[in-house]
Short mmCIF file of the C-alpha atoms (twelve columns), coordinates in Angstrom:
data_MODEL
# 
_entry.id   MODEL 
# 
loop_
_atom_site.group_PDB 
_atom_site.id 
_atom_site.type_symbol 
_atom_site.label_atom_id 
_atom_site.label_alt_id 
_atom_site.label_comp_id 
_atom_site.label_asym_id 
_atom_site.label_seq_id 
_atom_site.Cartn_x 
_atom_site.Cartn_y 
_atom_site.Cartn_z 
_atom_site.pdbx_PDB_model_num 
ATOM 1   C CA . UNK A 1   -52.241 109.565 46.566 1 
ATOM 2   C CA . UNK A 2   -55.621 111.238 46.885 1 
ATOM 3   C CA . UNK A 3   -57.542 111.849 43.685 1 
ATOM 4   C CA . UNK A 4   -58.354 115.564 43.503 1 
ATOM 5   C CA . UNK A 5   -60.411 117.759 41.211 1 
ATOM 6   C CA . UNK A 6   -60.488 121.548 40.998 1 
ATOM 7   C CA . UNK A 7   -63.615 123.690 40.662 1 
ATOM 8   C CA . UNK A 8   -62.756 127.025 39.050 1 
ATOM 9   C CA . UNK A 9   -59.902 127.697 36.633 1 
ATOM 10  C CA . UNK A 10  -59.441 131.432 37.027 1 
ATOM 11  C CA . UNK A 11  -56.226 133.158 38.142 1 
ATOM 12  C CA . UNK A 12  -55.913 131.286 41.456 1 
ATOM 13  C CA . UNK A 13  -57.460 128.093 40.104 1 
ATOM 14  C CA . UNK A 14  -54.665 127.804 37.535 1 
ATOM 15  C CA . UNK A 15  -52.090 128.106 40.342 1 
ATOM 16  C CA . UNK A 16  -53.834 125.331 42.285 1 
ATOM 17  C CA . UNK A 17  -53.960 123.110 39.189 1 
ATOM 18  C CA . UNK A 18  -50.233 123.534 38.586 1 
ATOM 19  C CA . UNK A 19  -49.291 122.808 42.212 1 
ATOM 20  C CA . UNK A 20  -51.623 119.823 42.551 1 
ATOM 21  C CA . UNK A 21  -50.100 118.322 39.424 1 
ATOM 22  C CA . UNK A 22  -46.631 118.737 40.991 1 
ATOM 23  C CA . UNK A 23  -47.675 117.331 44.379 1 
ATOM 24  C CA . UNK A 24  -46.631 113.853 45.454 1 
ATOM 25  C CA . UNK A 25  -49.681 113.602 47.736 1 
ATOM 26  C CA . UNK A 26  -52.371 114.152 45.104 1 
ATOM 27  C CA . UNK A 27  -53.277 112.749 41.738 1 
ATOM 28  C CA . UNK A 28  -54.821 115.588 39.727 1 
ATOM 29  C CA . UNK A 29  -57.815 114.087 37.913 1 
ATOM 30  C CA . UNK A 30  -59.032 117.278 36.244 1 
ATOM 31  C CA . UNK A 31  -61.102 120.403 36.631 1 
ATOM 32  C CA . UNK A 32  -64.467 121.998 35.943 1 
ATOM 33  C CA . UNK A 33  -64.999 125.643 35.033 1 
ATOM 34  C CA . UNK A 34  -68.451 126.994 34.262 1 
ATOM 35  C CA . UNK A 35  -66.898 129.105 31.504 1 
ATOM 36  C CA . UNK A 36  -66.451 126.211 29.055 1 
ATOM 37  C CA . UNK A 37  -64.541 128.359 26.578 1 
ATOM 38  C CA . UNK A 38  -61.999 129.293 29.259 1 
ATOM 39  C CA . UNK A 39  -61.862 125.648 30.336 1 
ATOM 40  C CA . UNK A 40  -61.125 124.428 26.816 1 
ATOM 41  C CA . UNK A 41  -58.363 126.999 26.472 1 
ATOM 42  C CA . UNK A 42  -56.703 125.872 29.729 1 
ATOM 43  C CA . UNK A 43  -57.110 122.170 28.920 1 
ATOM 44  C CA . UNK A 44  -55.487 122.708 25.532 1 
ATOM 45  C CA . UNK A 45  -52.653 124.872 26.892 1 
ATOM 46  C CA . UNK A 46  -51.695 122.827 29.969 1 
ATOM 47  C CA . UNK A 47  -53.070 119.360 29.252 1 
ATOM 48  C CA . UNK A 48  -55.358 119.137 32.294 1 
ATOM 49  C CA . UNK A 49  -58.506 117.077 31.780 1 
ATOM 50  C CA . UNK A 50  -61.607 119.250 31.517 1 
ATOM 51  C CA . UNK A 51  -64.888 117.885 32.903 1 
ATOM 52  C CA . UNK A 52  -68.095 119.312 31.470 1 
ATOM 53  C CA . UNK A 53  -70.255 118.827 34.582 1 
ATOM 54  C CA . UNK A 54  -69.528 119.043 38.302 1 
ATOM 55  C CA . UNK A 55  -71.237 115.675 38.822 1 
ATOM 56  C CA . UNK A 56  -68.825 113.765 36.555 1 
ATOM 57  C CA . UNK A 57  -65.821 115.379 38.258 1 
ATOM 58  C CA . UNK A 58  -67.187 114.554 41.711 1 
ATOM 59  C CA . UNK A 59  -67.659 110.938 40.701 1 
ATOM 60  C CA . UNK A 60  -63.946 110.649 39.759 1 
ATOM 61  C CA . UNK A 61  -62.263 112.119 42.882 1 
ATOM 62  C CA . UNK A 62  -61.740 111.869 46.666 1 
ATOM 63  C CA . UNK A 63  -61.136 115.583 47.243 1 
ATOM 64  C CA . UNK A 64  -62.599 118.740 45.702 1 
ATOM 65  C CA . UNK A 65  -60.576 121.977 45.663 1 
ATOM 66  C CA . UNK A 66  -63.027 124.895 45.419 1 
ATOM 67  C CA . UNK A 67  -61.395 127.937 43.807 1 
ATOM 68  C CA . UNK A 68  -64.529 129.566 42.392 1 
ATOM 69  C CA . UNK A 69  -65.818 133.098 43.163 1 
ATOM 70  C CA . UNK A 70  -66.935 133.468 46.795 1 
ATOM 71  C CA . UNK A 71  -70.626 133.669 45.865 1 
ATOM 72  C CA . UNK A 72  -70.569 130.044 44.687 1 
ATOM 73  C CA . UNK A 73  -68.484 128.506 47.511 1 
ATOM 74  C CA . UNK A 74  -71.547 127.359 49.462 1 
ATOM 75  C CA . UNK A 75  -73.268 125.776 46.452 1 
ATOM 76  C CA . UNK A 76  -70.081 123.958 45.402 1 
ATOM 77  C CA . UNK A 77  -69.223 122.801 48.931 1 
ATOM 78  C CA . UNK A 78  -72.759 121.553 49.539 1 
ATOM 79  C CA . UNK A 79  -72.876 119.328 46.443 1 
ATOM 80  C CA . UNK A 80  -69.326 118.038 47.076 1 
ATOM 81  C CA . UNK A 81  -69.933 117.185 50.732 1 
ATOM 82  C CA . UNK A 82  -73.245 115.475 49.939 1 
ATOM 83  C CA . UNK A 83  -71.266 113.347 47.478 1 
ATOM 84  C CA . UNK A 84  -68.975 112.322 50.360 1 
ATOM 85  C CA . UNK A 85  -65.959 114.299 49.137 1 
ATOM 86  C CA . UNK A 86  -63.452 116.142 51.328 1 
ATOM 87  C CA . UNK A 87  -63.375 119.868 50.516 1 
ATOM 88  C CA . UNK A 88  -60.646 122.478 50.376 1 
ATOM 89  C CA . UNK A 89  -62.335 125.896 50.082 1 
ATOM 90  C CA . UNK A 90  -60.501 129.077 49.168 1 
ATOM 91  C CA . UNK A 91  -60.997 131.985 51.559 1 
ATOM 92  C CA . UNK A 92  -63.419 133.347 52.544 1 
ATOM 93  C CA . UNK A 93  -65.227 130.096 53.312 1 
ATOM 94  C CA . UNK A 94  -68.514 131.439 51.918 1 
ATOM 95  C CA . UNK A 95  -70.532 134.565 51.299 1 
ATOM 96  C CA . UNK A 96  -72.331 134.528 54.667 1 
ATOM 97  C CA . UNK A 97  -71.887 133.168 58.184 1 
ATOM 98  C CA . UNK A 98  -75.152 131.214 57.874 1 
ATOM 99  C CA . UNK A 99  -73.818 129.436 54.772 1 
ATOM 100 C CA . UNK A 100 -70.522 128.713 56.534 1 
ATOM 101 C CA . UNK A 101 -72.327 127.209 59.524 1 
ATOM 102 C CA . UNK A 102 -74.340 124.964 57.221 1 
ATOM 103 C CA . UNK A 103 -71.112 123.798 55.537 1 
ATOM 104 C CA . UNK A 104 -69.804 122.827 59.007 1 
ATOM 105 C CA . UNK A 105 -73.053 120.984 59.830 1 
ATOM 106 C CA . UNK A 106 -72.951 119.089 56.516 1 
ATOM 107 C CA . UNK A 107 -69.291 118.125 57.016 1 
ATOM 108 C CA . UNK A 108 -70.200 116.526 60.355 1 
ATOM 109 C CA . UNK A 109 -73.281 114.817 58.953 1 
ATOM 110 C CA . UNK A 110 -71.355 113.287 56.030 1 
ATOM 111 C CA . UNK A 111 -68.146 112.733 58.048 1 
ATOM 112 C CA . UNK A 112 -65.819 114.562 55.682 1 
ATOM 113 C CA . UNK A 113 -62.867 116.861 56.347 1 
ATOM 114 C CA . UNK A 114 -62.677 120.481 55.241 1 
ATOM 115 C CA . UNK A 115 -59.984 123.140 55.172 1 
ATOM 116 C CA . UNK A 116 -60.155 126.848 54.320 1 
ATOM 117 C CA . UNK A 117 -57.440 128.501 52.224 1 
ATOM 118 C CA . UNK A 118 -56.127 131.066 54.684 1 
ATOM 119 C CA . UNK A 119 -52.688 130.873 53.121 1 
ATOM 120 C CA . UNK A 120 -50.886 133.314 55.473 1 
ATOM 121 C CA . UNK A 121 -50.933 130.610 58.171 1 
ATOM 122 C CA . UNK A 122 -48.354 128.865 55.953 1 
ATOM 123 C CA . UNK A 123 -46.243 131.956 55.287 1 
ATOM 124 C CA . UNK A 124 -42.661 131.019 56.254 1 
ATOM 125 C CA . UNK A 125 -42.143 134.239 58.265 1 
ATOM 126 C CA . UNK A 126 -45.246 133.491 60.352 1 
ATOM 127 C CA . UNK A 127 -44.272 129.828 60.764 1 
ATOM 128 C CA . UNK A 128 -40.834 130.930 62.021 1 
ATOM 129 C CA . UNK A 129 -42.336 133.128 64.764 1 
ATOM 130 C CA . UNK A 130 -45.645 131.422 65.581 1 
ATOM 131 C CA . UNK A 131 -44.324 129.537 68.619 1 
ATOM 132 C CA . UNK A 132 -42.759 132.752 70.003 1 
ATOM 133 C CA . UNK A 133 -46.101 134.601 69.998 1 
ATOM 134 C CA . UNK A 134 -47.419 134.070 73.524 1 
ATOM 135 C CA . UNK A 135 -50.350 136.043 74.881 1 
ATOM 136 C CA . UNK A 136 -49.923 139.203 72.747 1 
ATOM 137 C CA . UNK A 137 -51.713 142.236 74.186 1 
ATOM 138 C CA . UNK A 138 -51.442 144.647 71.250 1 
ATOM 139 C CA . UNK A 139 -51.344 143.728 67.563 1 
ATOM 140 C CA . UNK A 140 -51.043 146.075 64.610 1 
ATOM 141 C CA . UNK A 141 -51.472 145.029 60.979 1 
ATOM 142 C CA . UNK A 142 -51.078 146.845 57.660 1 
ATOM 143 C CA . UNK A 143 -52.135 145.089 54.468 1 
ATOM 144 C CA . UNK A 144 -51.887 147.516 51.567 1 
ATOM 145 C CA . UNK A 145 -52.173 146.600 47.895 1 
ATOM 146 C CA . UNK A 146 -51.969 148.389 44.600 1 
ATOM 147 C CA . UNK A 147 -55.282 148.551 42.765 1 
ATOM 148 C CA . UNK A 148 -56.383 145.334 41.037 1 
ATOM 149 C CA . UNK A 149 -59.944 145.170 39.669 1 
ATOM 150 C CA . UNK A 150 -60.016 141.380 40.249 1 
ATOM 151 C CA . UNK A 151 -60.993 141.664 43.919 1 
ATOM 152 C CA . UNK A 152 -63.399 144.594 43.849 1 
ATOM 153 C CA . UNK A 153 -66.557 142.474 43.777 1 
ATOM 154 C CA . UNK A 154 -66.286 142.220 47.590 1 
ATOM 155 C CA . UNK A 155 -65.357 144.748 50.335 1 
ATOM 156 C CA . UNK A 156 -61.651 145.093 51.105 1 
ATOM 157 C CA . UNK A 157 -62.371 143.450 54.480 1 
ATOM 158 C CA . UNK A 158 -63.324 140.175 52.748 1 
ATOM 159 C CA . UNK A 159 -60.690 140.547 50.051 1 
ATOM 160 C CA . UNK A 160 -57.590 141.493 52.089 1 
ATOM 161 C CA . UNK A 161 -58.223 142.114 55.789 1 
ATOM 162 C CA . UNK A 162 -59.661 138.633 56.374 1 
ATOM 163 C CA . UNK A 163 -56.105 137.220 56.061 1 
ATOM 164 C CA . UNK A 164 -55.040 139.237 59.108 1 
ATOM 165 C CA . UNK A 165 -58.263 138.505 60.996 1 
ATOM 166 C CA . UNK A 166 -57.566 134.770 60.664 1 
ATOM 167 C CA . UNK A 167 -53.913 135.101 61.753 1 
ATOM 168 C CA . UNK A 168 -54.932 137.179 64.787 1 
ATOM 169 C CA . UNK A 169 -57.697 134.775 65.823 1 
ATOM 170 C CA . UNK A 170 -55.193 131.904 65.579 1 
ATOM 171 C CA . UNK A 171 -52.813 133.463 68.150 1 
ATOM 172 C CA . UNK A 172 -55.183 135.289 70.539 1 
ATOM 173 C CA . UNK A 173 -56.711 132.666 72.774 1 
ATOM 174 C CA . UNK A 174 -59.709 134.743 73.803 1 
ATOM 175 C CA . UNK A 175 -63.167 135.648 72.522 1 
ATOM 176 C CA . UNK A 176 -63.849 138.884 70.647 1 
ATOM 177 C CA . UNK A 177 -65.458 141.444 72.943 1 
ATOM 178 C CA . UNK A 178 -66.071 144.499 70.723 1 
ATOM 179 C CA . UNK A 179 -65.397 145.608 67.146 1 
ATOM 180 C CA . UNK A 180 -65.207 149.188 65.894 1 
ATOM 181 C CA . UNK A 181 -64.418 150.063 62.303 1 
ATOM 182 C CA . UNK A 182 -64.561 152.632 59.550 1 
ATOM 183 C CA . UNK A 183 -64.318 152.246 55.786 1 
ATOM 184 C CA . UNK A 184 -64.160 154.445 52.703 1 
ATOM 185 C CA . UNK A 185 -65.353 153.631 49.169 1 
ATOM 186 C CA . UNK A 186 -63.209 155.375 46.575 1 
ATOM 187 C CA . UNK A 187 -63.246 153.384 43.338 1 
ATOM 188 C CA . UNK A 188 -65.643 150.553 44.186 1 
ATOM 189 C CA . UNK A 189 -69.213 150.254 45.404 1 
ATOM 190 C CA . UNK A 190 -67.858 148.763 48.644 1 
ATOM 191 C CA . UNK A 191 -65.059 150.072 50.941 1 
ATOM 192 C CA . UNK A 192 -61.567 150.134 49.394 1 
ATOM 193 C CA . UNK A 193 -59.887 151.247 52.632 1 
ATOM 194 C CA . UNK A 194 -60.837 149.983 56.079 1 
ATOM 195 C CA . UNK A 195 -59.565 150.292 59.625 1 
ATOM 196 C CA . UNK A 196 -60.770 148.124 62.486 1 
ATOM 197 C CA . UNK A 197 -60.139 147.870 66.208 1 
ATOM 198 C CA . UNK A 198 -60.872 144.497 67.767 1 
ATOM 199 C CA . UNK A 199 -60.943 144.186 71.554 1 
ATOM 200 C CA . UNK A 200 -60.763 140.733 73.130 1 
ATOM 201 C CA . UNK A 201 -62.110 139.610 76.503 1 
ATOM 202 C CA . UNK A 202 -58.560 139.060 77.823 1 
ATOM 203 C CA . UNK A 203 -57.673 142.734 77.178 1 
ATOM 204 C CA . UNK A 204 -55.786 142.243 73.905 1 
ATOM 205 C CA . UNK A 205 -56.390 144.934 71.284 1 
ATOM 206 C CA . UNK A 206 -55.799 144.484 67.537 1 
ATOM 207 C CA . UNK A 207 -55.685 147.436 65.154 1 
ATOM 208 C CA . UNK A 208 -56.039 146.438 61.482 1 
ATOM 209 C CA . UNK A 209 -55.666 148.576 58.353 1 
ATOM 210 C CA . UNK A 210 -56.320 147.370 54.808 1 
ATOM 211 C CA . UNK A 211 -56.291 149.214 51.494 1 
ATOM 212 C CA . UNK A 212 -56.503 148.090 47.879 1 
ATOM 213 C CA . UNK A 213 -55.706 151.476 46.368 1 
ATOM 214 C CA . UNK A 214 -52.245 152.006 47.822 1 
ATOM 215 C CA . UNK A 215 -49.213 153.185 45.861 1 
ATOM 216 C CA . UNK A 216 -47.158 150.279 47.218 1 
ATOM 217 C CA . UNK A 217 -47.730 146.793 48.565 1 
ATOM 218 C CA . UNK A 218 -47.283 146.072 52.276 1 
ATOM 219 C CA . UNK A 219 -48.250 143.095 54.447 1 
ATOM 220 C CA . UNK A 220 -46.854 143.609 57.956 1 
ATOM 221 C CA . UNK A 221 -48.047 142.554 61.387 1 
ATOM 222 C CA . UNK A 222 -46.517 143.526 64.711 1 
ATOM 223 C CA . UNK A 223 -47.188 141.610 67.934 1 
ATOM 224 C CA . UNK A 224 -46.459 143.216 71.313 1 
ATOM 225 C CA . UNK A 225 -46.385 141.064 74.442 1 
ATOM 226 C CA . UNK A 226 -44.715 141.102 77.836 1 
ATOM 227 C CA . UNK A 227 -40.939 141.262 77.302 1 
ATOM 228 C CA . UNK A 228 -41.138 140.821 73.514 1 
ATOM 229 C CA . UNK A 229 -41.888 142.548 70.214 1 
ATOM 230 C CA . UNK A 230 -42.360 140.375 67.115 1 
ATOM 231 C CA . UNK A 231 -42.613 141.760 63.593 1 
ATOM 232 C CA . UNK A 232 -43.726 139.598 60.661 1 
ATOM 233 C CA . UNK A 233 -43.388 140.813 57.081 1 
ATOM 234 C CA . UNK A 234 -45.692 138.515 55.130 1 
ATOM 235 C CA . UNK A 235 -44.751 140.129 51.801 1 
ATOM 236 C CA . UNK A 236 -40.951 139.999 52.126 1 
ATOM 237 C CA . UNK A 237 -41.124 136.781 54.188 1 
ATOM 238 C CA . UNK A 238 -38.930 138.243 56.913 1 
ATOM 239 C CA . UNK A 239 -39.320 138.486 60.669 1 
ATOM 240 C CA . UNK A 240 -37.769 140.332 63.574 1 
ATOM 241 C CA . UNK A 241 -37.894 139.410 67.249 1 
ATOM 242 C CA . UNK A 242 -36.825 141.801 70.006 1 
ATOM 243 C CA . UNK A 243 -36.871 140.365 73.530 1 
ATOM 244 C CA . UNK A 244 -36.098 141.623 77.018 1 
ATOM 245 C CA . UNK A 245 -34.717 139.775 80.000 1 
ATOM 246 C CA . UNK A 246 -33.372 140.753 83.399 1 
ATOM 247 C CA . UNK A 247 -30.019 142.496 82.953 1 
ATOM 248 C CA . UNK A 248 -26.908 140.622 84.151 1 
ATOM 249 C CA . UNK A 249 -25.055 142.047 87.167 1 
ATOM 250 C CA . UNK A 250 -22.015 142.721 85.028 1 
ATOM 251 C CA . UNK A 251 -23.168 143.508 81.491 1 
ATOM 252 C CA . UNK A 252 -20.726 143.378 78.613 1 
ATOM 253 C CA . UNK A 253 -19.580 146.475 76.745 1 
ATOM 254 C CA . UNK A 254 -21.976 145.801 73.876 1 
ATOM 255 C CA . UNK A 255 -25.023 144.698 75.901 1 
ATOM 256 C CA . UNK A 256 -28.078 146.950 75.469 1 
ATOM 257 C CA . UNK A 257 -29.404 147.806 78.933 1 
ATOM 258 C CA . UNK A 258 -32.519 149.827 79.832 1 
ATOM 259 C CA . UNK A 259 -33.364 151.037 83.329 1 
ATOM 260 C CA . UNK A 260 -36.803 152.317 84.364 1 
ATOM 261 C CA . UNK A 261 -37.726 154.890 87.008 1 
ATOM 262 C CA . UNK A 262 -37.931 152.176 89.692 1 
ATOM 263 C CA . UNK A 263 -34.372 151.095 88.957 1 
ATOM 264 C CA . UNK A 264 -35.324 147.812 87.280 1 
ATOM 265 C CA . UNK A 265 -32.773 146.987 84.602 1 
ATOM 266 C CA . UNK A 266 -33.531 144.956 81.484 1 
ATOM 267 C CA . UNK A 267 -31.325 143.694 78.684 1 
ATOM 268 C CA . UNK A 268 -32.559 143.937 75.098 1 
ATOM 269 C CA . UNK A 269 -31.513 141.228 72.685 1 
ATOM 270 C CA . UNK A 270 -32.449 140.252 69.169 1 
ATOM 271 C CA . UNK A 271 -33.491 136.790 68.030 1 
ATOM 272 C CA . UNK A 272 -33.382 135.897 64.354 1 
ATOM 273 C CA . UNK A 273 -35.490 132.802 63.734 1 
ATOM 274 C CA . UNK A 274 -34.646 130.810 60.623 1 
ATOM 275 C CA . UNK A 275 -37.177 131.435 57.862 1 
ATOM 276 C CA . UNK A 276 -37.427 128.338 55.678 1 
ATOM 277 C CA . UNK A 277 -38.634 129.319 52.218 1 
ATOM 278 C CA . UNK A 278 -41.638 127.331 51.031 1 
ATOM 279 C CA . UNK A 279 -44.586 127.425 48.665 1 
ATOM 280 C CA . UNK A 280 -47.396 128.328 51.055 1 
ATOM 281 C CA . UNK A 281 -50.206 127.289 48.698 1 
ATOM 282 C CA . UNK A 282 -48.623 123.882 48.078 1 
ATOM 283 C CA . UNK A 283 -48.064 123.458 51.819 1 
ATOM 284 C CA . UNK A 284 -51.681 124.229 52.713 1 
ATOM 285 C CA . UNK A 285 -52.933 121.752 50.101 1 
ATOM 286 C CA . UNK A 286 -50.506 119.026 51.201 1 
ATOM 287 C CA . UNK A 287 -51.192 119.427 54.933 1 
ATOM 288 C CA . UNK A 288 -54.858 118.892 54.044 1 
ATOM 289 C CA . UNK A 289 -53.906 115.621 52.347 1 
ATOM 290 C CA . UNK A 290 -52.035 114.635 55.531 1 
ATOM 291 C CA . UNK A 291 -55.095 115.461 57.664 1 
ATOM 292 C CA . UNK A 292 -57.262 113.212 55.460 1 
ATOM 293 C CA . UNK A 293 -54.782 110.330 55.310 1 
ATOM 294 C CA . UNK A 294 -53.911 110.450 59.029 1 
ATOM 295 C CA . UNK A 295 -57.419 111.373 60.247 1 
ATOM 296 C CA . UNK A 296 -56.133 114.487 62.029 1 
ATOM 297 C CA . UNK A 297 -57.502 118.012 62.339 1 
ATOM 298 C CA . UNK A 298 -56.709 120.299 59.362 1 
ATOM 299 C CA . UNK A 299 -54.495 123.315 60.109 1 
ATOM 300 C CA . UNK A 300 -57.231 125.799 59.156 1 
ATOM 301 C CA . UNK A 301 -60.572 124.197 60.002 1 
ATOM 302 C CA . UNK A 302 -63.993 125.078 58.631 1 
ATOM 303 C CA . UNK A 303 -64.705 126.518 62.085 1 
ATOM 304 C CA . UNK A 304 -61.603 128.757 61.826 1 
ATOM 305 C CA . UNK A 305 -62.766 130.019 58.444 1 
ATOM 306 C CA . UNK A 306 -66.232 130.693 59.830 1 
ATOM 307 C CA . UNK A 307 -64.921 132.683 62.810 1 
ATOM 308 C CA . UNK A 308 -62.754 134.825 60.526 1 
ATOM 309 C CA . UNK A 309 -65.818 135.478 58.347 1 
ATOM 310 C CA . UNK A 310 -67.963 136.288 61.393 1 
ATOM 311 C CA . UNK A 311 -65.474 138.922 62.612 1 
ATOM 312 C CA . UNK A 312 -65.102 140.278 59.063 1 
ATOM 313 C CA . UNK A 313 -68.846 140.896 58.892 1 
ATOM 314 C CA . UNK A 314 -68.798 142.533 62.336 1 
ATOM 315 C CA . UNK A 315 -66.172 144.916 60.920 1 
ATOM 316 C CA . UNK A 316 -68.237 145.570 57.783 1 
ATOM 317 C CA . UNK A 317 -71.389 146.263 59.836 1 
ATOM 318 C CA . UNK A 318 -69.502 148.559 62.213 1 
ATOM 319 C CA . UNK A 319 -68.025 150.540 59.321 1 
ATOM 320 C CA . UNK A 320 -71.536 151.090 57.881 1 
ATOM 321 C CA . UNK A 321 -72.592 152.761 61.132 1 
# 
C-alpha cells in the first residue's frame, strides 16, 4: 500500500480523504489544509491526522493528492515533486500552461509519476462506449449546471468545459487546427456561459456548450462517425449506440431499413453496452496507484492535463475577441 497525504480539505478534498481511507491500495497518512481551523474541525469529526506544515506531511508519504484551489496547484506540485513524491493533481492541472509545462519538466527531472483528476474519463457510461468511438467527425457536448458560487473564481471554461475538452482530446487522434468561441458574463466577473467550436486537422469538428447558470443539470456528449452515432450521458451514467450496416437481402419484418437516393440500403440497429456502476473518483485514484506500482503510464497524464488546459485557454482568448 502506498502512503498518501492530501493537500486541501475543502468540499472535494473531504471526498478524496474518505475514499483514500477506504482504498485497499493506499494507506491514508493524513492531510494538510492552510485553514488550520477548518483542518482541526475535520480532524476532530472524521479522525484523519492533521499535519501543520506541508513539509512534515511530505516527509511521511509516497504520494501527494493535491485538492487545493487551482491557483496553488503549481506551488504544491513543485514542492512535492522536488521532495521525490508522486503527485495526483485535481483538474485543471494548474493556473497557466507555462506552470503546467514546468510541472511536466520537474516530473521528468525527479523521475516521478503524475496524474490529473479529469474524472469523466472514469465515468462508467464513457468507459462502456470508449472502444466504440472510432474516428468521430462531429462531436457535440452540453454541460449545464445550476448556479453554485463555489466555482465562480474561474471562467466556466476552466470550471466545467475542461471536462469535455479532455474527453474530446482523448478520442480525437488529431491536432487542434482552429478554435472559435464566445462567452457571456452574467453573475460573475468571468464568463458563466460559453460556446466553442474546435476544428481538428483531420476534419473533425467539436461544438461545446457550458453554462453554470442553468435551470437544470445536463452533461451529455454525442459522437457522430461513419455508420455510428454514440450518445453518452455523463450525469445519468447512461449511453446509447446506434449503428448502421449493409442491409440483408431479405430483411426481417422488424428490421429498420433506410435507402438513399442511389439505392444503397442500410440497416439500423441499436447496441446497448453494459454500464458497470463505479466510483469514478476512487477509480482514478486507484489506477494511479497501479501506474506507480507497475511502472506504467497513468490514464490521464500530466501532458493530457496540459493539453486540455492549453485548448481551454485558446477558447477563453477567442471568446474575449
